[in-house]
Short mmCIF file of C-alpha atoms in Angstrom, two decimals:
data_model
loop_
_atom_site.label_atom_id
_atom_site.label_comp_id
_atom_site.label_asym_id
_atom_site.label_seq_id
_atom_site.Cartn_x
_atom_site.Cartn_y
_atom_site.Cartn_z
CA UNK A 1 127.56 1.79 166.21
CA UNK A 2 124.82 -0.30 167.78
CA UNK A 3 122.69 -2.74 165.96
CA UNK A 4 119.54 -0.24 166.69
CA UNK A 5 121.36 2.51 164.79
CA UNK A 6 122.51 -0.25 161.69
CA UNK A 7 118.66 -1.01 161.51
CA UNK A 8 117.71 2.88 161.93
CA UNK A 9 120.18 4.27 159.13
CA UNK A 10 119.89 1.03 156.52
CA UNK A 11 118.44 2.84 154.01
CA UNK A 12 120.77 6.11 153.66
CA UNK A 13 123.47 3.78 154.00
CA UNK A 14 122.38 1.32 151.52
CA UNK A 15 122.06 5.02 149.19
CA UNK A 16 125.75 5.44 149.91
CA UNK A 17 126.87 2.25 148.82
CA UNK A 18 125.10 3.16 145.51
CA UNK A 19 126.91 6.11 144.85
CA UNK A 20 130.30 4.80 145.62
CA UNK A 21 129.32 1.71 143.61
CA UNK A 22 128.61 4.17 140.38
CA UNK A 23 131.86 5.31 141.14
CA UNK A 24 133.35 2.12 140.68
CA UNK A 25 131.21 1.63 137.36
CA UNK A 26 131.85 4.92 135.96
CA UNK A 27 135.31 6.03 136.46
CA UNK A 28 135.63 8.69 134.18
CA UNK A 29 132.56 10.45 135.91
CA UNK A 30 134.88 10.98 138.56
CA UNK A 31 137.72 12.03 137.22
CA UNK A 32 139.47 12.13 140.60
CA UNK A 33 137.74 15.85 140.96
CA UNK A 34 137.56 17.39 144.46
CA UNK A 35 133.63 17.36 145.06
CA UNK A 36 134.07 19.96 147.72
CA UNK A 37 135.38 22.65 145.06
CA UNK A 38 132.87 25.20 143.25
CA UNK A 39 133.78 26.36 139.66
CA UNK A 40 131.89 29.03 137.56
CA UNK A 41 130.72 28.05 134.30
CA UNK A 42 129.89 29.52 130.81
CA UNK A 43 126.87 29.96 129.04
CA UNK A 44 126.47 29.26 125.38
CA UNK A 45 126.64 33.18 124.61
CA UNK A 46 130.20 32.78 125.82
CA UNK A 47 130.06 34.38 129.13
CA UNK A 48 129.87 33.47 132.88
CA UNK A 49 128.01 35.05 135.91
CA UNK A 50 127.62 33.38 139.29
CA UNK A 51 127.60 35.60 142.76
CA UNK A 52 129.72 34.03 145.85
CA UNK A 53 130.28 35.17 149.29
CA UNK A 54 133.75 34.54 150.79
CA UNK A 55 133.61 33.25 154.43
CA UNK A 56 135.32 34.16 157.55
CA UNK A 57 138.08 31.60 158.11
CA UNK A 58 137.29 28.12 159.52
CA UNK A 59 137.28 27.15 163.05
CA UNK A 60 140.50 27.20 164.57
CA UNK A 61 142.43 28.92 162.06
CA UNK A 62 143.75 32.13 161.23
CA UNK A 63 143.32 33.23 157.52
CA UNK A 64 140.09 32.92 155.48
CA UNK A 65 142.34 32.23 152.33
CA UNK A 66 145.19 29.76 151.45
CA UNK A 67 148.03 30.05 149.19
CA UNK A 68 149.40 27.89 146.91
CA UNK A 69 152.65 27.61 144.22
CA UNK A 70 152.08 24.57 141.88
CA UNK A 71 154.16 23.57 138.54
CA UNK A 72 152.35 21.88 135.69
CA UNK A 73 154.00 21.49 132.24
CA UNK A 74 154.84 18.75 129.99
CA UNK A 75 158.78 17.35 129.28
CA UNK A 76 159.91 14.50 127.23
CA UNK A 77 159.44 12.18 129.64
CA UNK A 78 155.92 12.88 130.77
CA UNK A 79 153.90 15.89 133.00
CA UNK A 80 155.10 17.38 135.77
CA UNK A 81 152.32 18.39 138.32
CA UNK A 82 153.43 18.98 141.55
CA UNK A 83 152.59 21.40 144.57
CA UNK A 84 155.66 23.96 144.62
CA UNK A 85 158.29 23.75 148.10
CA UNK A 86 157.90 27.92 147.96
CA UNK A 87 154.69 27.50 149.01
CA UNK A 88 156.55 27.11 152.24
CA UNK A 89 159.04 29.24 151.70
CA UNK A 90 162.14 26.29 150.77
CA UNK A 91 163.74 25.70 148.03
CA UNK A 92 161.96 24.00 144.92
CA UNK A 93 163.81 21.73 142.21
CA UNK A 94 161.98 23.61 139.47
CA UNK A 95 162.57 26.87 140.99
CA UNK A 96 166.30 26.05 141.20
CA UNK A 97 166.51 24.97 137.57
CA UNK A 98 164.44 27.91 136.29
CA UNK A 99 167.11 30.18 138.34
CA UNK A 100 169.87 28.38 136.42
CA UNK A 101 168.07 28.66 132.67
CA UNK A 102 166.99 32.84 133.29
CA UNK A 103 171.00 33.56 134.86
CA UNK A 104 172.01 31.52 131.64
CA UNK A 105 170.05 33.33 129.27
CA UNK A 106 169.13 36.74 128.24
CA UNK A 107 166.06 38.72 126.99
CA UNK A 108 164.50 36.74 124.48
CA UNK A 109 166.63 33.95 124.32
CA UNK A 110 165.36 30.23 124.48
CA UNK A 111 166.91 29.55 128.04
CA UNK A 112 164.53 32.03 129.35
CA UNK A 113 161.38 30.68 127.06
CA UNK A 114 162.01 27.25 128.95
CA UNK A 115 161.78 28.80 132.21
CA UNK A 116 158.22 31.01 131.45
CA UNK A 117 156.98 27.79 130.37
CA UNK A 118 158.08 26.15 134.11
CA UNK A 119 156.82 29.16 135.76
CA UNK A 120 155.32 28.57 139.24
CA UNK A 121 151.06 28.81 138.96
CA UNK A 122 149.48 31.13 141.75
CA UNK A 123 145.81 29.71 142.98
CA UNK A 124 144.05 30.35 146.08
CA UNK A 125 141.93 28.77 148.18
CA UNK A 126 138.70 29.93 149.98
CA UNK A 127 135.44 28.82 151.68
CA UNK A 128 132.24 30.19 149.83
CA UNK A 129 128.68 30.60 150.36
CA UNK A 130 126.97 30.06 146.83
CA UNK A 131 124.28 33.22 146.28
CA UNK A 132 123.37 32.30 142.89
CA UNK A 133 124.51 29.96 140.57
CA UNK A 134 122.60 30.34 136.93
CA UNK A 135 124.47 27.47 135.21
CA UNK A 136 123.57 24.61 138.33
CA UNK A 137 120.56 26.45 140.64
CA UNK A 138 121.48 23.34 143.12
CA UNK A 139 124.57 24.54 144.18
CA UNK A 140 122.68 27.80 145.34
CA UNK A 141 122.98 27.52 149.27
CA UNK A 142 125.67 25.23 149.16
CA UNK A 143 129.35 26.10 151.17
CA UNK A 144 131.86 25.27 149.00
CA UNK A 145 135.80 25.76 148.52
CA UNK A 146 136.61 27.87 145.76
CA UNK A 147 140.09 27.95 143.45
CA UNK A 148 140.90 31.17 142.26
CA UNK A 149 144.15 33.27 140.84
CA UNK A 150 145.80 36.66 141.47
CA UNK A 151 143.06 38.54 139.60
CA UNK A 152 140.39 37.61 141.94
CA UNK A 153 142.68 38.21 144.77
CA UNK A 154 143.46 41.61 143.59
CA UNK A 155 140.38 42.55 144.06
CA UNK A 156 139.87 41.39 147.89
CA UNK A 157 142.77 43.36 148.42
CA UNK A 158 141.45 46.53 146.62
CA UNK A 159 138.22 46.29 148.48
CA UNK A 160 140.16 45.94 151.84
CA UNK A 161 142.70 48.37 150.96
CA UNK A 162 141.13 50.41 148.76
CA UNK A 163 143.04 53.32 145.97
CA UNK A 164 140.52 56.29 146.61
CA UNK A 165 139.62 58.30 149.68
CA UNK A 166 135.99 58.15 149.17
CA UNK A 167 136.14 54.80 149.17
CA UNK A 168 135.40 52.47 152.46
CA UNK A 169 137.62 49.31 153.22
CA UNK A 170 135.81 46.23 153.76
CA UNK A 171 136.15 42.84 154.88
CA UNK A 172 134.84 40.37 152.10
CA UNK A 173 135.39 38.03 154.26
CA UNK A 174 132.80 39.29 156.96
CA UNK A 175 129.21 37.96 157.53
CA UNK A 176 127.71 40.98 158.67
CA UNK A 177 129.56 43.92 157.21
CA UNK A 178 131.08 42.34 154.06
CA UNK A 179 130.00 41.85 150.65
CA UNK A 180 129.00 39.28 148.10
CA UNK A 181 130.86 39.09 144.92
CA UNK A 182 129.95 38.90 141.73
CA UNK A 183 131.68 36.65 139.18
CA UNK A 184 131.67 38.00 135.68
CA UNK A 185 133.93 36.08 132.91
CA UNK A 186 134.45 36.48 129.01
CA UNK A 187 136.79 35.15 127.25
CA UNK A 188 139.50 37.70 125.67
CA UNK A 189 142.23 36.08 123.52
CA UNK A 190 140.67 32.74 124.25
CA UNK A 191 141.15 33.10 127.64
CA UNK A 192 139.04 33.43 130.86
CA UNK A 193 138.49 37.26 131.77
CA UNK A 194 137.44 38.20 135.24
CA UNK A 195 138.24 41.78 134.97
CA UNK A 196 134.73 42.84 134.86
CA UNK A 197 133.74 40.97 138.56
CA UNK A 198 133.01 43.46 141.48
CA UNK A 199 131.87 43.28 145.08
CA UNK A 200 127.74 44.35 145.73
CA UNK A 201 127.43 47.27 148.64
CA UNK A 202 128.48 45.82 151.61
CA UNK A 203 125.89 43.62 153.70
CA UNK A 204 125.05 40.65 155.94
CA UNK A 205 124.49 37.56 154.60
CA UNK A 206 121.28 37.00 153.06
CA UNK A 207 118.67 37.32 156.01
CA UNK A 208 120.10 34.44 157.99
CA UNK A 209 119.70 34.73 162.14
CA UNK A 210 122.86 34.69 163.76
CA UNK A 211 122.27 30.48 164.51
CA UNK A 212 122.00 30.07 160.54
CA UNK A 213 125.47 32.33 159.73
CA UNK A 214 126.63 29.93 162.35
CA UNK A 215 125.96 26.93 160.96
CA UNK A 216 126.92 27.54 157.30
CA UNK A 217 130.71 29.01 159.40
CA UNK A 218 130.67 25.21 160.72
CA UNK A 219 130.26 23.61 157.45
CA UNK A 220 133.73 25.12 156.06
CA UNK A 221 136.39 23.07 155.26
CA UNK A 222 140.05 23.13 156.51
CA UNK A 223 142.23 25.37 154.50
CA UNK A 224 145.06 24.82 156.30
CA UNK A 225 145.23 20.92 155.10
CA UNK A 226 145.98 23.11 151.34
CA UNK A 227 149.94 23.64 152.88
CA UNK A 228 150.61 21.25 155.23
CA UNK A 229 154.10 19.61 155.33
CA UNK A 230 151.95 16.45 154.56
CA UNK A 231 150.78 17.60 151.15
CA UNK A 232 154.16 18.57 149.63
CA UNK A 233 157.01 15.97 148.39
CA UNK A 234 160.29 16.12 149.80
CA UNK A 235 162.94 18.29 147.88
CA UNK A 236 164.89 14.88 146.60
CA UNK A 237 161.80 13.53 145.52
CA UNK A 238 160.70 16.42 143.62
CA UNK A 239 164.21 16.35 141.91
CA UNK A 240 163.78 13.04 140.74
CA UNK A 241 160.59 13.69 139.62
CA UNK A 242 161.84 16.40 137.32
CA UNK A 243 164.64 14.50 136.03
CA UNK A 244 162.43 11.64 135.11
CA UNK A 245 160.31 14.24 133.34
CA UNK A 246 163.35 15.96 131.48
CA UNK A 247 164.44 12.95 129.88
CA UNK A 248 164.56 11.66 126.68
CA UNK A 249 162.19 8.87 126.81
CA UNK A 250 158.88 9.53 124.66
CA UNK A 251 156.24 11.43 126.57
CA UNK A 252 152.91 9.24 127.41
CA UNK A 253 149.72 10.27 126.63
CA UNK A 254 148.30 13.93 126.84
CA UNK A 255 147.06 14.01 130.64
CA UNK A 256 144.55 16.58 132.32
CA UNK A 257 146.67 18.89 134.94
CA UNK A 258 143.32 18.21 136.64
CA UNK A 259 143.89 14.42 136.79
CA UNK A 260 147.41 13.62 136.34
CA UNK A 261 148.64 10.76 137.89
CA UNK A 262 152.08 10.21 138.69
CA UNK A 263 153.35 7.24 136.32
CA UNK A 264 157.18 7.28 136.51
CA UNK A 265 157.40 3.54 137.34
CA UNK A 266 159.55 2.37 134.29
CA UNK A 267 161.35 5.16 133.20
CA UNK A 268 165.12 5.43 133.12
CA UNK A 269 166.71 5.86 136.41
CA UNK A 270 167.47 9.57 136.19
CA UNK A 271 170.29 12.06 136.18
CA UNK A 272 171.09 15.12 138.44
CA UNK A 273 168.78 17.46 136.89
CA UNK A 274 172.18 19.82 136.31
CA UNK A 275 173.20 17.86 133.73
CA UNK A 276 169.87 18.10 131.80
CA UNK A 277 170.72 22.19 132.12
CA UNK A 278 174.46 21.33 130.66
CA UNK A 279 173.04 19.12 127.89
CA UNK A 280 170.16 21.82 126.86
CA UNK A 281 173.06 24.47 126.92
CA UNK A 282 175.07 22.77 124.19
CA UNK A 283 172.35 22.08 121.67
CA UNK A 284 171.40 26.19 122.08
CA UNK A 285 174.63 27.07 122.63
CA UNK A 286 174.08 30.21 119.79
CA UNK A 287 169.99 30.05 119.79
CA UNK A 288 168.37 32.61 117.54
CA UNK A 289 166.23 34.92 119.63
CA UNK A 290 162.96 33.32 120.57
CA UNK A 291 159.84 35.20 121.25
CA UNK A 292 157.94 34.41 124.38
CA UNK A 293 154.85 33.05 123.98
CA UNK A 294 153.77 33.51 127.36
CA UNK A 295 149.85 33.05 127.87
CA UNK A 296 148.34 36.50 128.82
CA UNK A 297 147.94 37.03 132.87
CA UNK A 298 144.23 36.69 132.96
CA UNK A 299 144.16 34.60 136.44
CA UNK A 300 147.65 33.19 137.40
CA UNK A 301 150.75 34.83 138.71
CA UNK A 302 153.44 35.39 136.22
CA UNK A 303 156.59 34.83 138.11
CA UNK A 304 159.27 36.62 135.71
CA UNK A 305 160.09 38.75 138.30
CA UNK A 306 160.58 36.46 140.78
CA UNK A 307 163.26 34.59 138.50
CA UNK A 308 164.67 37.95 137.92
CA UNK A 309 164.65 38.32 142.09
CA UNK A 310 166.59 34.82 142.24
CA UNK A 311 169.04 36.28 139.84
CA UNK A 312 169.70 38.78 141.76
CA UNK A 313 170.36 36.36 145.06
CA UNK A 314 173.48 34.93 143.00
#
């Protein structure tokens, strides 16, 4: 940078130094939340409504989408919240213990309980265009990444593939021939409902020129970053990570999945995770049958099958 441009740009970045300084000043304003994702909100009558456009994938890369297996639950020794190795198809710690508990145990039993409760957690990832946005009007305009479950993703795939012969695939992800989609959530058993969202008739864009659809493509973000190698811990660390969280030392404070940091340092060294499965085994070694109180599928991938599909690997 030359001394002309320090002089020329003083003032936005004297503005910068501002905001990162209320950062410093207001921590908990932060949160450690990802400024680049867009969330849906509800209004007081209990209900959401926002309308997106999904974008074509970024430059340089292939899909318009990510995918992503994550683990977030609570043990005796503290939260574990950590991006799941079957994202890239390998072997995960959790998955490997949760194959152990569901061989071990059968329908209804509390080995299997344990295991729904480590389930894997399906989100995607996408680049949006914000159409309207009645709870925050600024964010109208704005290209965003957007975190999202199977049910949304169920219905991309029924509007590219979809059930009925009078019906026409599209690409949601297209700027000219796609469609925008319209977010509609209520809560049903205290839970987030998106089963009444549905994509408009298709059509471009807005009115943007071809230069503007251009532009708003080059503001994406990289969705490939969401499963790189980089972003994943090793299998051994993962496992120690779980063992530190299956012990018996008290569980710290109630932490946000959203802002969980990792705070092993000072627990007891830990213990292959196999005998935590061998010492859970003998205090339910005739457990009364337990009833699963699994939380209902409303937006996340329930992954009893794929346990099941383990099983079967044995």
């Amino acid at each position: 940078m030359s001394f002309a441009t320090l002089k020329k740009q003083s003032g936005s970045v004297f503005e910068k130094l501002t905001k990162e300084v209320e950062k410093i000043s207001n921590p908990e304003s932060t949160s450690g939340a990802d400024e680049r994702l867009w969330k849906p909100e509800m209004d007081k009558s209990g209900n959401g409504y926002a309308v997106i456009r999904f974008l074509p994938a970024p430059e340089g890369e292939d899909l318009p989408w990510a995918k992503l297996y994550s683990h977030a639950f609570q043990g005796p020794g503290g939260w574990y919240i950590e991006n799941s190795l079957t994202s890239l198809n390998q072997k995960d710690p959790v998955g490997e213990l949760n194959r152990q508990l569901w061989n071990e145990g059968g329908e209804g039993s509390a080995q299997r309980e344990i295991a729904r409760k480590q389930k894997r957690k399906l989100s995607y990832y996408a680049n949006i265009y914000v159409v309207e946005d009645p709870a925050h009007p600024e964010n109208e305009g704005r290209v965003c990444l957007y975190k999202f479950g199977k049910k949304i993703f169920d219905k991309i795939m029924a509007a590219m593939q979809p059930e009925f012969k009078d019906e026409s695939p599209i690409n949601p992800f297209d700027f000219w021939q796609g469609a925008d989609f319209k977010i509609k959530i209520r809560k049903v058993d205290g839970y987030w409902n998106y089963d009444k969202s549905e994509f408009s008739r298709p059509a471009a864009l807005g009115n943007f020129t071809d230069d503007e659809l251009e532009a708003i493509w080059k503001k994406q973000y990289s969705l490939a970053e969401f499963t790189s190698p980089s972003n994943f811990k090793s299998f051994e660390e993962l496992e120690t990570r779980l063992n530190s969280v299956l012990n018996s030392r008290p569980a710290p404070r109630r932490a946000d999945p959203e802002t969980f940091e990792d705070e092993s340092g000072g627990l007891k060294s830990p213990t292959n995770w196999t005998e935590e499965v061998s010492t859970f085994r003998s205090t339910v070694s005739s457990p009364a049958p337990v009833e699963a109180t699994v939380r209902p599928s409303i937006d996340e991938d329930d992954d009893l099958s794929y346990f099941a599909r383990l099983a079967e690997e044995d």
